[in-house]
Each structure stands twice: as C-alpha cells, then as structure tokens.
PDB file of C-alpha atoms in Angstrom:
ATOM      1  CA  UNK K   1       0.000   0.000   0.000  1.00 37.00           C
ATOM      2  CA  UNK K   2       1.534   3.360  -0.992  1.00 37.00           C
ATOM      3  CA  UNK K   3       2.347   5.961   1.656  1.00 37.00           C
ATOM      4  CA  UNK K   4       0.626   8.663  -0.376  1.00 30.00           C
ATOM      5  CA  UNK K   5      -2.963   9.068   0.903  1.00 31.00           C
ATOM      6  CA  UNK K   6      -5.902   8.509  -1.368  1.00 30.00           C
ATOM      7  CA  UNK K   7      -8.142  11.461  -2.076  1.00 26.00           C
ATOM      8  CA  UNK K   8     -11.667  11.280  -0.709  1.00 30.00           C
ATOM      9  CA  UNK K   9     -13.706   9.020  -2.942  1.00 32.00           C
ATOM     10  CA  UNK K  10     -17.093   7.360  -3.044  1.00 35.00           C
ATOM     11  CA  UNK K  11     -17.413   3.892  -4.519  1.00 34.00           C
ATOM     12  CA  UNK K  12     -20.737   2.181  -5.256  1.00 37.00           C
ATOM     13  CA  UNK K  13     -20.586  -1.536  -4.441  1.00 39.00           C
ATOM     14  CA  UNK K  14     -24.146  -2.800  -4.205  1.00 41.00           C
ATOM     15  CA  UNK K  15     -26.231  -3.813  -7.236  1.00 35.00           C
ATOM     16  CA  UNK K  16     -28.961  -1.380  -8.221  1.00 31.00           C
ATOM     17  CA  UNK K  17     -31.491  -4.216  -8.272  1.00 28.00           C
ATOM     18  CA  UNK K  18     -31.427  -4.252  -4.473  1.00 29.00           C
ATOM     19  CA  UNK K  19     -33.282  -0.905  -4.553  1.00 26.00           C
ATOM     20  CA  UNK K  20     -31.004   0.639  -2.012  1.00 31.00           C
ATOM     21  CA  UNK K  21     -27.595   2.170  -2.330  1.00 28.00           C
ATOM     22  CA  UNK K  22     -24.457   1.958  -0.264  1.00 32.00           C
ATOM     23  CA  UNK K  23     -21.449   4.113  -0.834  1.00 34.00           C
ATOM     24  CA  UNK K  24     -18.045   3.717   0.679  1.00 36.00           C
ATOM     25  CA  UNK K  25     -16.492   6.830   2.054  1.00 35.00           C
ATOM     26  CA  UNK K  26     -12.752   6.217   2.198  1.00 33.00           C
ATOM     27  CA  UNK K  27     -10.705   8.908   3.897  1.00 35.00           C
ATOM     28  CA  UNK K  28      -6.958   9.459   3.766  1.00 33.00           C
ATOM     29  CA  UNK K  29      -5.268   6.060   3.872  1.00 32.00           C
ATOM     30  CA  UNK K  30      -1.625   5.751   4.851  1.00 33.00           C
ATOM     31  CA  UNK K  31       0.364   2.805   6.089  1.00 35.00           C
ATOM     32  CA  UNK K  32      -0.647   1.847   9.639  1.00 37.00           C
ATOM     33  CA  UNK K  33       1.210   3.119  12.693  1.00 43.00           C
ATOM     34  CA  UNK K  34       3.051  -0.199  13.148  1.00 39.00           C
ATOM     35  CA  UNK K  35       4.898  -1.306  10.037  1.00 43.00           C
ATOM     36  CA  UNK K  36       4.816  -5.022  10.937  1.00 55.00           C
ATOM     37  CA  UNK K  37       1.168  -5.100  12.017  1.00 66.00           C
ATOM     38  CA  UNK K  38      -1.657  -5.457   9.522  1.00 91.00           C
ATOM     39  CA  UNK K  39      -4.590  -6.108  11.845  1.00 97.00           C
ATOM     40  CA  UNK K  40      -7.650  -3.949  11.287  1.00 97.00           C
ATOM     41  CA  UNK K  41     -10.606  -3.115  13.533  1.00 98.00           C
ATOM     42  CA  UNK K  42     -14.019  -2.493  11.994  1.00 98.00           C
ATOM     43  CA  UNK K  43     -16.221  -0.611  14.438  1.00 97.00           C
ATOM     44  CA  UNK K  44     -19.910  -0.333  13.610  1.00 96.00           C
ATOM     45  CA  UNK K  45     -21.783   2.783  14.689  1.00 92.00           C
ATOM     46  CA  UNK K  46     -24.950   2.793  12.648  1.00 77.00           C
ATOM     47  CA  UNK K  47     -27.645   2.625  15.330  1.00 62.00           C
ATOM     48  CA  UNK K  48     -30.429   5.191  15.491  1.00 56.00           C
ATOM     49  CA  UNK K  49     -30.541   5.275  19.285  1.00 52.00           C
ATOM     50  CA  UNK K  50     -34.303   5.882  19.194  1.00 51.00           C
ATOM     51  CA  UNK K  51     -34.798   4.207  22.585  1.00 52.00           C
ATOM     52  CA  UNK K  52     -32.408   6.577  24.363  1.00 56.00           C
ATOM     53  CA  UNK K  53     -33.271  10.086  25.588  1.00 55.00           C
ATOM     54  CA  UNK K  54     -31.926  13.224  23.909  1.00 59.00           C
ATOM     55  CA  UNK K  55     -31.382  14.265  20.318  1.00 66.00           C
ATOM     56  CA  UNK K  56     -27.994  12.580  19.893  1.00 72.00           C
ATOM     57  CA  UNK K  57     -27.767   9.047  18.517  1.00 83.00           C
ATOM     58  CA  UNK K  58     -26.537   6.566  21.105  1.00 83.00           C
ATOM     59  CA  UNK K  59     -23.038   6.296  19.628  1.00 88.00           C
ATOM     60  CA  UNK K  60     -22.633  10.054  20.114  1.00 89.00           C
ATOM     61  CA  UNK K  61     -24.154  10.267  23.609  1.00 86.00           C
ATOM     62  CA  UNK K  62     -21.777  11.991  26.014  1.00 86.00           C
ATOM     63  CA  UNK K  63     -20.332  10.001  28.928  1.00 84.00           C
ATOM     64  CA  UNK K  64     -17.655  11.523  31.127  1.00 81.00           C
ATOM     65  CA  UNK K  65     -17.208  14.424  28.727  1.00 85.00           C
ATOM     66  CA  UNK K  66     -16.633  12.335  25.596  1.00 90.00           C
ATOM     67  CA  UNK K  67     -18.852  10.523  23.070  1.00 91.00           C
ATOM     68  CA  UNK K  68     -19.718   6.916  23.905  1.00 90.00           C
ATOM     69  CA  UNK K  69     -18.207   5.754  20.614  1.00 93.00           C
ATOM     70  CA  UNK K  70     -14.754   7.120  21.427  1.00 94.00           C
ATOM     71  CA  UNK K  71     -14.144   4.710  24.312  1.00 93.00           C
ATOM     72  CA  UNK K  72     -13.929   1.846  21.831  1.00 95.00           C
ATOM     73  CA  UNK K  73     -12.049   3.955  19.290  1.00 96.00           C
ATOM     74  CA  UNK K  74      -9.403   4.928  21.830  1.00 95.00           C
ATOM     75  CA  UNK K  75      -8.853   1.340  22.949  1.00 95.00           C
ATOM     76  CA  UNK K  76      -8.303   0.040  19.417  1.00 97.00           C
ATOM     77  CA  UNK K  77      -6.348   2.996  18.034  1.00 95.00           C
ATOM     78  CA  UNK K  78      -3.979   2.968  21.012  1.00 94.00           C
ATOM     79  CA  UNK K  79      -3.386  -0.789  20.817  1.00 96.00           C
ATOM     80  CA  UNK K  80      -0.017  -1.809  19.306  1.00 94.00           C
ATOM     81  CA  UNK K  81      -1.556  -4.815  17.515  1.00 96.00           C
ATOM     82  CA  UNK K  82      -4.091  -2.701  15.600  1.00 96.00           C
ATOM     83  CA  UNK K  83      -2.805  -0.719  12.633  1.00 95.00           C
ATOM     84  CA  UNK K  84      -6.020   1.101  11.731  1.00 95.00           C
ATOM     85  CA  UNK K  85      -9.713   1.416  12.539  1.00 97.00           C
ATOM     86  CA  UNK K  86     -12.482   1.523   9.926  1.00 97.00           C
ATOM     87  CA  UNK K  87     -15.565   3.140  11.431  1.00 97.00           C
ATOM     88  CA  UNK K  88     -18.910   2.506   9.722  1.00 96.00           C
ATOM     89  CA  UNK K  89     -21.539   5.227  10.008  1.00 94.00           C
ATOM     90  CA  UNK K  90     -24.822   6.207   8.362  1.00 91.00           C
ATOM     91  CA  UNK K  91     -24.148   8.402   5.343  1.00 91.00           C
ATOM     92  CA  UNK K  92     -25.900  11.329   7.026  1.00 90.00           C
ATOM     93  CA  UNK K  93     -23.515  11.142   9.993  1.00 91.00           C
ATOM     94  CA  UNK K  94     -20.254  11.199   8.034  1.00 92.00           C
ATOM     95  CA  UNK K  95     -19.719  14.961   8.049  1.00 93.00           C
ATOM     96  CA  UNK K  96     -20.628  15.250  11.739  1.00 92.00           C
ATOM     97  CA  UNK K  97     -18.246  12.410  12.592  1.00 93.00           C
ATOM     98  CA  UNK K  98     -15.421  14.017  10.608  1.00 93.00           C
ATOM     99  CA  UNK K  99     -15.726  17.107  12.782  1.00 93.00           C
ATOM    100  CA  UNK K 100     -16.217  15.203  16.031  1.00 93.00           C
ATOM    101  CA  UNK K 101     -13.284  12.839  15.430  1.00 94.00           C
ATOM    102  CA  UNK K 102     -10.912  15.266  13.731  1.00 93.00           C
ATOM    103  CA  UNK K 103      -8.334  14.870  16.526  1.00 92.00           C
ATOM    104  CA  UNK K 104      -7.617  11.241  15.565  1.00 93.00           C
ATOM    105  CA  UNK K 105      -4.664  10.601  13.217  1.00 89.00           C
ATOM    106  CA  UNK K 106      -6.097  10.239   9.683  1.00 87.00           C
ATOM    107  CA  UNK K 107      -3.719   7.352   8.971  1.00 88.00           C
ATOM    108  CA  UNK K 108      -5.306   5.340  11.794  1.00 91.00           C
ATOM    109  CA  UNK K 109      -9.012   6.129  11.387  1.00 95.00           C
ATOM    110  CA  UNK K 110     -11.065   5.722   8.212  1.00 95.00           C
ATOM    111  CA  UNK K 111     -14.763   6.501   7.919  1.00 95.00           C
ATOM    112  CA  UNK K 112     -16.959   4.161   5.895  1.00 95.00           C
ATOM    113  CA  UNK K 113     -20.549   4.883   4.936  1.00 92.00           C
ATOM    114  CA  UNK K 114     -22.679   2.007   6.132  1.00 91.00           C
ATOM    115  CA  UNK K 115     -25.516   0.087   4.559  1.00 91.00           C
ATOM    116  CA  UNK K 116     -29.116  -0.661   5.426  1.00 90.00           C
ATOM    117  CA  UNK K 117     -28.200  -3.457   7.847  1.00 93.00           C
ATOM    118  CA  UNK K 118     -25.186  -3.914  10.113  1.00 94.00           C
ATOM    119  CA  UNK K 119     -24.033  -6.802   7.928  1.00 96.00           C
ATOM    120  CA  UNK K 120     -23.976  -4.539   4.874  1.00 95.00           C
ATOM    121  CA  UNK K 121     -21.935  -1.963   6.790  1.00 95.00           C
ATOM    122  CA  UNK K 122     -19.334  -4.551   7.780  1.00 97.00           C
ATOM    123  CA  UNK K 123     -19.192  -5.803   4.194  1.00 97.00           C
ATOM    124  CA  UNK K 124     -18.630  -2.241   2.954  1.00 95.00           C
ATOM    125  CA  UNK K 125     -15.689  -1.875   5.326  1.00 96.00           C
ATOM    126  CA  UNK K 126     -14.254  -5.268   4.365  1.00 97.00           C
ATOM    127  CA  UNK K 127     -14.261  -4.175   0.721  1.00 95.00           C
ATOM    128  CA  UNK K 128     -11.991  -1.267   1.700  1.00 95.00           C
ATOM    129  CA  UNK K 129      -9.348  -3.225   3.575  1.00 96.00           C
ATOM    130  CA  UNK K 130      -5.836  -3.742   2.199  1.00 93.00           C
ATOM    131  CA  UNK K 131      -5.248  -7.202   0.708  1.00 92.00           C
ATOM    132  CA  UNK K 132      -2.423  -7.839   3.171  1.00 93.00           C
ATOM    133  CA  UNK K 133      -4.703  -7.440   6.187  1.00 96.00           C
ATOM    134  CA  UNK K 134      -4.092 -10.134   8.801  1.00 96.00           C
ATOM    135  CA  UNK K 135      -6.803 -10.242  11.445  1.00 97.00           C
ATOM    136  CA  UNK K 136     -10.076  -8.321  11.384  1.00 98.00           C
ATOM    137  CA  UNK K 137     -11.681  -7.289  14.683  1.00 98.00           C
ATOM    138  CA  UNK K 138     -15.396  -6.504  14.242  1.00 98.00           C
ATOM    139  CA  UNK K 139     -16.775  -4.538  17.174  1.00 97.00           C
ATOM    140  CA  UNK K 140     -19.987  -2.740  18.142  1.00 95.00           C
ATOM    141  CA  UNK K 141     -19.188   0.909  18.773  1.00 94.00           C
ATOM    142  CA  UNK K 142     -21.710   1.050  21.619  1.00 92.00           C
ATOM    143  CA  UNK K 143     -19.806  -1.541  23.664  1.00 93.00           C
ATOM    144  CA  UNK K 144     -17.406   0.876  25.383  1.00 91.00           C
ATOM    145  CA  UNK K 145     -15.945  -1.489  27.990  1.00 89.00           C
ATOM    146  CA  UNK K 146     -13.539  -3.297  25.695  1.00 91.00           C
ATOM    147  CA  UNK K 147     -10.012  -3.504  27.132  1.00 92.00           C
ATOM    148  CA  UNK K 148      -6.562  -3.719  25.588  1.00 94.00           C
ATOM    149  CA  UNK K 149      -5.976  -6.981  27.434  1.00 94.00           C
ATOM    150  CA  UNK K 150      -9.076  -8.459  25.802  1.00 95.00           C
ATOM    151  CA  UNK K 151      -7.897  -7.346  22.360  1.00 96.00           C
ATOM    152  CA  UNK K 152      -4.506  -8.984  22.977  1.00 96.00           C
ATOM    153  CA  UNK K 153      -6.080 -12.246  24.129  1.00 96.00           C
ATOM    154  CA  UNK K 154      -8.417 -12.368  21.138  1.00 96.00           C
ATOM    155  CA  UNK K 155      -5.552 -11.564  18.752  1.00 96.00           C
ATOM    156  CA  UNK K 156      -3.567 -14.548  20.014  1.00 96.00           C
ATOM    157  CA  UNK K 157      -6.566 -16.844  19.579  1.00 97.00           C
ATOM    158  CA  UNK K 158      -7.384 -15.315  16.207  1.00 97.00           C
ATOM    159  CA  UNK K 159      -3.926 -16.152  14.892  1.00 96.00           C
ATOM    160  CA  UNK K 160      -4.275 -19.704  16.223  1.00 96.00           C
ATOM    161  CA  UNK K 161      -7.824 -20.494  15.077  1.00 97.00           C
ATOM    162  CA  UNK K 162      -8.772 -17.982  12.368  1.00 97.00           C
ATOM    163  CA  UNK K 163     -12.166 -17.302  13.958  1.00 98.00           C
ATOM    164  CA  UNK K 164     -12.864 -16.531  17.627  1.00 98.00           C
ATOM    165  CA  UNK K 165     -15.610 -14.707  19.520  1.00 97.00           C
ATOM    166  CA  UNK K 166     -15.870 -13.537  23.148  1.00 96.00           C
ATOM    167  CA  UNK K 167     -18.655 -15.236  25.105  1.00 96.00           C
ATOM    168  CA  UNK K 168     -20.017 -15.530  28.623  1.00 93.00           C
ATOM    169  CA  UNK K 169     -21.826 -18.456  30.232  1.00 91.00           C
ATOM    170  CA  UNK K 170     -25.506 -17.911  30.971  1.00 90.00           C
ATOM    171  CA  UNK K 171     -26.429 -17.635  34.637  1.00 89.00           C
ATOM    172  CA  UNK K 172     -30.208 -17.570  34.341  1.00 92.00           C
ATOM    173  CA  UNK K 173     -32.620 -20.349  33.469  1.00 95.00           C
ATOM    174  CA  UNK K 174     -33.709 -20.107  29.837  1.00 95.00           C
ATOM    175  CA  UNK K 175     -37.218 -21.011  28.629  1.00 96.00           C
ATOM    176  CA  UNK K 176     -38.668 -21.476  25.162  1.00 96.00           C
ATOM    177  CA  UNK K 177     -42.054 -19.748  24.907  1.00 97.00           C
ATOM    178  CA  UNK K 178     -44.846 -19.970  22.345  1.00 96.00           C
ATOM    179  CA  UNK K 179     -48.043 -17.872  22.460  1.00 96.00           C
ATOM    180  CA  UNK K 180     -47.308 -16.814  26.030  1.00 96.00           C
ATOM    181  CA  UNK K 181     -46.811 -20.378  27.293  1.00 98.00           C
ATOM    182  CA  UNK K 182     -43.552 -22.120  28.281  1.00 98.00           C
ATOM    183  CA  UNK K 183     -42.910 -25.042  25.949  1.00 98.00           C
ATOM    184  CA  UNK K 184     -39.413 -26.055  27.031  1.00 96.00           C
ATOM    185  CA  UNK K 185     -36.680 -25.403  29.580  1.00 97.00           C
ATOM    186  CA  UNK K 186     -33.399 -25.270  27.685  1.00 96.00           C
ATOM    187  CA  UNK K 187     -30.157 -26.671  29.077  1.00 95.00           C
ATOM    188  CA  UNK K 188     -28.190 -23.488  29.725  1.00 93.00           C
ATOM    189  CA  UNK K 189     -24.891 -25.376  30.072  1.00 92.00           C
ATOM    190  CA  UNK K 190     -24.655 -25.512  26.266  1.00 93.00           C
ATOM    191  CA  UNK K 191     -25.587 -21.854  25.762  1.00 94.00           C
ATOM    192  CA  UNK K 192     -23.524 -18.655  25.894  1.00 94.00           C
ATOM    193  CA  UNK K 193     -24.047 -14.954  25.354  1.00 93.00           C
ATOM    194  CA  UNK K 194     -21.889 -13.543  22.586  1.00 94.00           C
ATOM    195  CA  UNK K 195     -20.070 -10.219  22.581  1.00 95.00           C
ATOM    196  CA  UNK K 196     -17.680  -8.287  20.401  1.00 96.00           C
ATOM    197  CA  UNK K 197     -15.066  -7.843  19.084  1.00 97.00           C
ATOM    198  CA  UNK K 198     -15.377 -10.944  16.961  1.00 98.00           C
ATOM    199  CA  UNK K 199     -12.035 -11.772  15.358  1.00 98.00           C
ATOM    200  CA  UNK K 200     -11.365 -13.485  12.033  1.00 98.00           C
ATOM    201  CA  UNK K 201      -8.612 -13.915   9.515  1.00 97.00           C
ATOM    202  CA  UNK K 202      -9.184 -11.376   6.750  1.00 97.00           C
ATOM    203  CA  UNK K 203      -9.304 -13.978   3.992  1.00 97.00           C
ATOM    204  CA  UNK K 204     -11.925 -16.035   5.835  1.00 98.00           C
ATOM    205  CA  UNK K 205     -14.322 -13.264   6.856  1.00 98.00           C
ATOM    206  CA  UNK K 206     -13.998 -11.467   3.525  1.00 97.00           C
ATOM    207  CA  UNK K 207     -14.793 -14.617   1.544  1.00 97.00           C
ATOM    208  CA  UNK K 208     -17.771 -15.500   3.766  1.00 98.00           C
ATOM    209  CA  UNK K 209     -19.219 -11.995   3.586  1.00 98.00           C
ATOM    210  CA  UNK K 210     -18.910 -12.008  -0.196  1.00 97.00           C
ATOM    211  CA  UNK K 211     -20.779 -15.313  -0.357  1.00 98.00           C
ATOM    212  CA  UNK K 212     -23.517 -14.021   1.942  1.00 98.00           C
ATOM    213  CA  UNK K 213     -23.884 -10.907  -0.198  1.00 96.00           C
ATOM    214  CA  UNK K 214     -24.074 -12.987  -3.377  1.00 97.00           C
ATOM    215  CA  UNK K 215     -26.590 -15.376  -1.781  1.00 97.00           C
ATOM    216  CA  UNK K 216     -28.615 -12.437  -0.378  1.00 97.00           C
ATOM    217  CA  UNK K 217     -28.545 -13.880   3.147  1.00 97.00           C
ATOM    218  CA  UNK K 218     -28.716 -11.885   6.371  1.00 97.00           C
ATOM    219  CA  UNK K 219     -27.317 -13.041   9.711  1.00 97.00           C
ATOM    220  CA  UNK K 220     -27.440 -11.669  13.253  1.00 94.00           C
ATOM    221  CA  UNK K 221     -23.666 -11.525  13.653  1.00 96.00           C
ATOM    222  CA  UNK K 222     -20.485 -12.113  11.685  1.00 98.00           C
ATOM    223  CA  UNK K 223     -19.742 -15.431  13.366  1.00 98.00           C
ATOM    224  CA  UNK K 224     -23.060 -16.789  12.077  1.00 98.00           C
ATOM    225  CA  UNK K 225     -21.932 -16.063   8.512  1.00 98.00           C
ATOM    226  CA  UNK K 226     -18.712 -18.007   9.030  1.00 98.00           C
ATOM    227  CA  UNK K 227     -20.621 -20.873  10.676  1.00 98.00           C
ATOM    228  CA  UNK K 228     -23.131 -21.002   7.819  1.00 98.00           C
ATOM    229  CA  UNK K 229     -20.400 -21.570   5.266  1.00 98.00           C
ATOM    230  CA  UNK K 230     -18.954 -24.507   7.165  1.00 97.00           C
ATOM    231  CA  UNK K 231     -16.133 -23.004   9.220  1.00 98.00           C
ATOM    232  CA  UNK K 232     -15.462 -23.516  12.915  1.00 98.00           C
ATOM    233  CA  UNK K 233     -15.752 -20.545  15.265  1.00 98.00           C
ATOM    234  CA  UNK K 234     -13.900 -20.854  18.566  1.00 98.00           C
ATOM    235  CA  UNK K 235     -14.905 -19.131  21.801  1.00 97.00           C
ATOM    236  CA  UNK K 236     -13.068 -17.103  24.408  1.00 96.00           C
ATOM    237  CA  UNK K 237     -14.780 -16.819  27.795  1.00 94.00           C
ATOM    238  CA  UNK K 238     -14.786 -13.255  29.018  1.00 90.00           C
ATOM    239  CA  UNK K 239     -16.372 -10.833  31.483  1.00 79.00           C
ATOM    240  CA  UNK K 240     -20.075 -10.119  31.306  1.00 71.00           C
ATOM    241  CA  UNK K 241     -19.390  -6.378  31.542  1.00 67.00           C
ATOM    242  CA  UNK K 242     -19.016  -6.071  27.747  1.00 79.00           C
ATOM    243  CA  UNK K 243     -22.508  -4.624  27.657  1.00 84.00           C
ATOM    244  CA  UNK K 244     -24.111  -3.159  24.544  1.00 87.00           C
ATOM    245  CA  UNK K 245     -25.864   0.164  25.120  1.00 85.00           C
ATOM    246  CA  UNK K 246     -29.416  -0.194  23.830  1.00 81.00           C
ATOM    247  CA  UNK K 247     -31.804   0.971  26.557  1.00 82.00           C
ATOM    248  CA  UNK K 248     -31.583   4.022  28.889  1.00 82.00           C
ATOM    249  CA  UNK K 249     -30.669   1.769  31.830  1.00 83.00           C
ATOM    250  CA  UNK K 250     -27.760   0.387  29.795  1.00 83.00           C
ATOM    251  CA  UNK K 251     -26.359   3.893  29.484  1.00 80.00           C
ATOM    252  CA  UNK K 252     -26.666   4.421  33.230  1.00 82.00           C
ATOM    253  CA  UNK K 253     -24.983   1.090  33.990  1.00 84.00           C
ATOM    254  CA  UNK K 254     -22.144   1.684  31.542  1.00 83.00           C
ATOM    255  CA  UNK K 255     -21.585   5.160  32.990  1.00 82.00           C
ATOM    256  CA  UNK K 256     -21.350   3.623  36.472  1.00 84.00           C
ATOM    257  CA  UNK K 257     -18.841   0.993  35.323  1.00 81.00           C
ATOM    258  CA  UNK K 258     -16.703   3.498  33.428  1.00 80.00           C
ATOM    259  CA  UNK K 259     -16.616   5.747  36.491  1.00 80.00           C
ATOM    260  CA  UNK K 260     -15.691   2.820  38.740  1.00 79.00           C
ATOM    261  CA  UNK K 261     -12.852   1.828  36.423  1.00 71.00           C
ATOM    262  CA  UNK K 262     -11.617   5.417  36.231  1.00 69.00           C
ATOM    263  CA  UNK K 263     -12.231   5.787  32.488  1.00 64.00           C
ATOM    264  CA  UNK K 264     -14.217   9.008  32.839  1.00 58.00           C
ATOM    265  CA  UNK K 265     -13.146  12.369  34.163  1.00 51.00           C
TER     266      UNK K 265
END
C-alpha cells in the first residue's frame, strides 16, 4: 500500500437491483502506525438510538465528557496490535463524525458509509481493507468497555484459530415460549451470550461476507456467517461487563462501570 494518501472518494458496491444504495467513504489512507502489524478493527456505529433520551444518537451520547463511541475507538487505536480502525456510520452522519473525530490521526481512522443493515456496513468496510490485512476485529461501537488486554487475548486466539468470539456463560434459566406459554426449559450449560469484538482472519471473513452478499442472506452476527459456510468458530470466555448500550438503563450502567474503572473524568 503506498504511503501517499488517497483522495476522498465514493465507490458504489451494491447492485442497483437491491433498490437501495451503499457508498463507501474512504478517507486518507496511509500505512498503519506499526509497520509489521496489519490487523484492522471495523467498528460499527450505525444505530439510530431511538430508545435513548436526547437528540444525539446513542453512539454520540456523552459520557464523562466524551462521546460513547470514542471509548472503543481509543482502545483500538492505542493498541499496538491494531494498525487502523475503519468506522462505519450512516451516510448522514459522516460529516458530523469528521468534525467530532478530527483529533484522531487520519492514517489510523477511516470513515466508511454504512448500509441498510449492520451486515452490509461490515461488508462495505471489508471491501476497503488492504489485501495484506491479517486479522479483522469486528466490534460494536456502543460496547465501550472493551479492554486492551481483551484485544490482545483475542488476537492470540485469532492467529491460532482464524475465527474466535468472546462469550459468557448464561447464569439464568432459559425457557422457550410460544403464544405466552412455556414449551421447554433449555439446558443453559450448552448456551452462551456472545459479545464483540469478533475476530477473524481477513481472507476467511472477507470470503464469507462475499458469499452471503451474493446469496442475499442476512445473519445476526459475523460469526453466524462463518458458521453457515462450514467453518469452525472458537470461543473465548470473558467478562459479562461487555454490555451493549441499547436501553436508557444500559447507558446508566455503563456510565457507572466506566466511572468505577476510572475511564471518565
């Protein structure tokens, strides 16, 4: 990849027959901060945040004097094993994000216009990555409690297995319900909650996403795509605190945890 940055460009990648349009917004690309590291983080930040109070979308909600999204950004950008972060955003948020995130080094943060679904946004970002990318970390931008230690642990497992996701064992009894009636009590010992970042070799996740796009299939997470096309996904047991901010009480809980860990001012 040349050291000279690309000019700002927009590239259409989705067929017109889908009746919706996705455009990639690629900002100044330079070689990553660590010459020998080619691992990339894709952070998704496309939620509307309609269930949270205030006018700001949830990824831009302020916690401890900084936007919620930036807790994840800081952790990945400052990590020595991550050469760059590709942040997916709704097209309408690109200009706002450029202003809000202008203090980040342009060689380490690229903005990508997302698609209709999260899966489309990740695929857009994957289409932008350098061919020599090693591992890809795919993370929800509204999970601010990611740690550098967790990234390191997942990187080691990603190199070993090619596909690994952070999980946590369920503590509560789980029931299957139909029409308001319990039909089955499920053995929770074989169930886990899944979190992000999910980590894959670039060649594997790129190939699986391309197949899913061609087959017009949608999945609830990136690991499900890899599973569907016959590949093993390994697990890494982690803390339950990797909460995703969705409801107002999530924001309150995350604020409490960030304060307790000294992440906020």
